[in-house]
PDB file of C-alpha atoms in Angstrom:
ATOM      1  CA  MET A1368      94.643  82.925 -89.816  1.00 43.00           C
ATOM      2  CA  ILE A1369      95.449  81.753 -93.343  1.00 49.00           C
ATOM      3  CA  VAL A1370      96.523  78.127 -93.701  1.00 47.00           C
ATOM      4  CA  ASN A1371      98.602  76.993 -96.660  1.00 50.00           C
ATOM      5  CA  ALA A1372      96.533  74.449 -98.647  1.00 51.00           C
ATOM      6  CA  ASP A1373      99.627  72.357 -99.462  1.00 49.00           C
ATOM      7  CA  ALA A1374     100.580  72.167 -95.788  1.00 45.00           C
ATOM      8  CA  ARG A1375      97.050  71.008 -94.972  1.00 48.00           C
ATOM      9  CA  LYS A1376      97.284  68.197 -97.571  1.00 52.00           C
ATOM     10  CA  ILE A1377     100.591  67.028 -96.111  1.00 46.00           C
ATOM     11  CA  GLU A1378      99.138  67.035 -92.598  1.00 47.00           C
ATOM     12  CA  GLU A1379      96.102  65.042 -93.768  1.00 53.00           C
ATOM     13  CA  LYS A1380      98.312  62.263 -95.160  1.00 69.00           C
ATOM     14  CA  ILE A1381      99.582  60.678 -91.985  1.00 82.00           C
ATOM     15  CA  ALA A1382     102.216  58.022 -92.630  1.00 86.00           C
ATOM     16  CA  PRO A1383     100.755  54.512 -92.851  1.00 89.00           C
ATOM     17  CA  THR A1384     101.666  51.855 -90.316  1.00 92.00           C
ATOM     18  CA  PRO A1385     103.996  49.055 -91.514  1.00 94.00           C
ATOM     19  CA  ALA A1386     101.049  46.707 -92.101  1.00 95.00           C
ATOM     20  CA  GLN A1387      99.111  49.428 -93.922  1.00 95.00           C
ATOM     21  CA  SER A1388     102.219  50.111 -96.026  1.00 93.00           C
ATOM     22  CA  ARG A1389     102.254  46.437 -97.006  1.00 96.00           C
ATOM     23  CA  CYS A1390      98.626  46.625 -98.150  1.00 96.00           C
ATOM     24  CA  LEU A1391      99.281  49.910 -99.942  1.00 95.00           C
ATOM     25  CA  ALA A1392     102.254  48.391-101.799  1.00 95.00           C
ATOM     26  CA  VAL A1393     100.073  45.468-102.923  1.00 97.00           C
ATOM     27  CA  ILE A1394      97.402  47.886-104.152  1.00 97.00           C
ATOM     28  CA  ARG A1395      99.953  50.034-106.023  1.00 95.00           C
ATOM     29  CA  GLU A1396     101.589  47.063-107.737  1.00 96.00           C
ATOM     30  CA  TYR A1397      98.253  45.461-108.613  1.00 97.00           C
ATOM     31  CA  VAL A1398      96.917  48.704-110.130  1.00 95.00           C
ATOM     32  CA  GLU A1399     100.106  49.176-112.160  1.00 94.00           C
ATOM     33  CA  ARG A1400      99.913  45.629-113.552  1.00 96.00           C
ATOM     34  CA  ASN A1401      96.163  45.261-114.032  1.00 96.00           C
ATOM     35  CA  SER A1402      94.793  48.819-114.410  1.00 92.00           C
ATOM     36  CA  CYS A1403      92.175  48.084-111.755  1.00 94.00           C
ATOM     37  CA  ALA A1404      92.163  47.744-107.991  1.00 96.00           C
ATOM     38  CA  PRO A1405      92.497  44.382-106.239  1.00 97.00           C
ATOM     39  CA  THR A1406      89.633  42.867-104.276  1.00 95.00           C
ATOM     40  CA  PHE A1407      89.987  42.400-100.527  1.00 95.00           C
ATOM     41  CA  GLU A1408      90.382  38.651-101.163  1.00 96.00           C
ATOM     42  CA  GLU A1409      93.298  39.318-103.514  1.00 97.00           C
ATOM     43  CA  ILE A1410      94.959  41.616-100.968  1.00 97.00           C
ATOM     44  CA  CYS A1411      94.545  38.832 -98.391  1.00 97.00           C
ATOM     45  CA  GLY A1412      96.211  36.380-100.754  1.00 97.00           C
ATOM     46  CA  PHE A1413      99.192  38.649-101.443  1.00 96.00           C
ATOM     47  CA  THR A1414      99.742  39.708 -97.831  1.00 96.00           C
ATOM     48  CA  GLY A1415      98.775  36.525 -95.982  1.00 96.00           C
ATOM     49  CA  LEU A1416      96.513  38.583 -93.705  1.00 96.00           C
ATOM     50  CA  ALA A1417      92.956  37.669 -92.675  1.00 97.00           C
ATOM     51  CA  MET A1418      89.982  39.411 -94.303  1.00 97.00           C
ATOM     52  CA  GLY A1419      89.089  41.359 -91.139  1.00 97.00           C
ATOM     53  CA  THR A1420      92.674  42.535 -90.752  1.00 97.00           C
ATOM     54  CA  VAL A1421      92.863  43.690 -94.373  1.00 97.00           C
ATOM     55  CA  ALA A1422      89.528  45.505 -93.985  1.00 96.00           C
ATOM     56  CA  LYS A1423      90.860  47.279 -90.903  1.00 97.00           C
ATOM     57  CA  HIS A1424      94.036  48.347 -92.734  1.00 97.00           C
ATOM     58  CA  ILE A1425      92.079  49.538 -95.778  1.00 96.00           C
ATOM     59  CA  ASP A1426      89.831  51.594 -93.467  1.00 95.00           C
ATOM     60  CA  GLY A1427      92.965  53.067 -91.898  1.00 94.00           C
ATOM     61  CA  LEU A1428      94.494  53.933 -95.275  1.00 94.00           C
ATOM     62  CA  GLU A1429      91.276  55.644 -96.295  1.00 93.00           C
ATOM     63  CA  ALA A1430      91.094  57.579 -93.013  1.00 90.00           C
ATOM     64  CA  ARG A1431      94.704  58.727 -93.480  1.00 89.00           C
ATOM     65  CA  GLY A1432      94.039  59.935 -97.024  1.00 88.00           C
ATOM     66  CA  TRP A1433      96.118  57.363 -98.961  1.00 92.00           C
ATOM     67  CA  ILE A1434      93.162  55.812-100.775  1.00 94.00           C
ATOM     68  CA  SER A1435      89.510  56.492-101.444  1.00 94.00           C
ATOM     69  CA  ARG A1436      86.760  54.021-102.304  1.00 93.00           C
ATOM     70  CA  THR A1437      83.089  53.643-103.028  1.00 91.00           C
ATOM     71  CA  PRO A1438      81.199  51.648-100.384  1.00 87.00           C
ATOM     72  CA  ARG A1439      79.781  48.252-101.391  1.00 88.00           C
ATOM     73  CA  ARG A1440      81.529  48.173-104.783  1.00 90.00           C
ATOM     74  CA  MET A1441      84.195  45.677-105.791  1.00 90.00           C
ATOM     75  CA  ARG A1442      87.535  47.036-106.986  1.00 93.00           C
ATOM     76  CA  SER A1443      86.611  50.581-105.964  1.00 94.00           C
ATOM     77  CA  ILE A1444      89.904  51.392-104.216  1.00 94.00           C
ATOM     78  CA  VAL A1445      91.554  54.441-105.779  1.00 93.00           C
ATOM     79  CA  LEU A1446      95.047  55.599-104.841  1.00 91.00           C
ATOM     80  CA  THR A1447      94.765  59.288-104.065  1.00 89.00           C
ATOM     81  CA  ASP A1448      98.067  59.983-105.804  1.00 77.00           C
ATOM     82  CA  HIS A1449      96.847  58.250-108.988  1.00 58.00           C
ATOM     83  CA  CYS A1450      94.484  59.431-111.731  1.00 55.00           C
ATOM     84  CA  PRO A1451      90.987  58.051-111.007  1.00 54.00           C
ATOM     85  CA  ALA A1452      90.290  57.591-114.734  1.00 57.00           C
ATOM     86  CA  CYS A1453      93.371  55.618-115.787  1.00 60.00           C
ATOM     87  CA  GLY A1454      95.156  54.625-112.557  1.00 59.00           C
ATOM     88  CA  ARG A1455      98.448  56.196-113.619  1.00 62.00           C
ATOM     89  CA  PRO A1456     100.546  58.041-111.016  1.00 64.00           C
ATOM     90  CA  LEU A1457     100.042  61.795-110.864  1.00 58.00           C
ATOM     91  CA  LYS A1458     103.187  63.839-111.263  1.00 53.00           C
TER      92      LYS A1458
END
């Protein structure tokens, strides 16, 4: 059976939960303004969530395909719909 690659990508990107959407919005806005990803501490400050809660939501966003990141590196969050080199939205 042949599976359409575009359909597979859509299936992989499961909609984020409301709390994950809040974190994702903070990440998007921060990247647009600063051309780099926010730290977990900065996401905590913008959302009012605890560090463990933010970490859980970031893990969820990564598992759902909305972001990618490099383990143990600060500011390594990359939006999967943004260019890794410059952070600009892909069209």
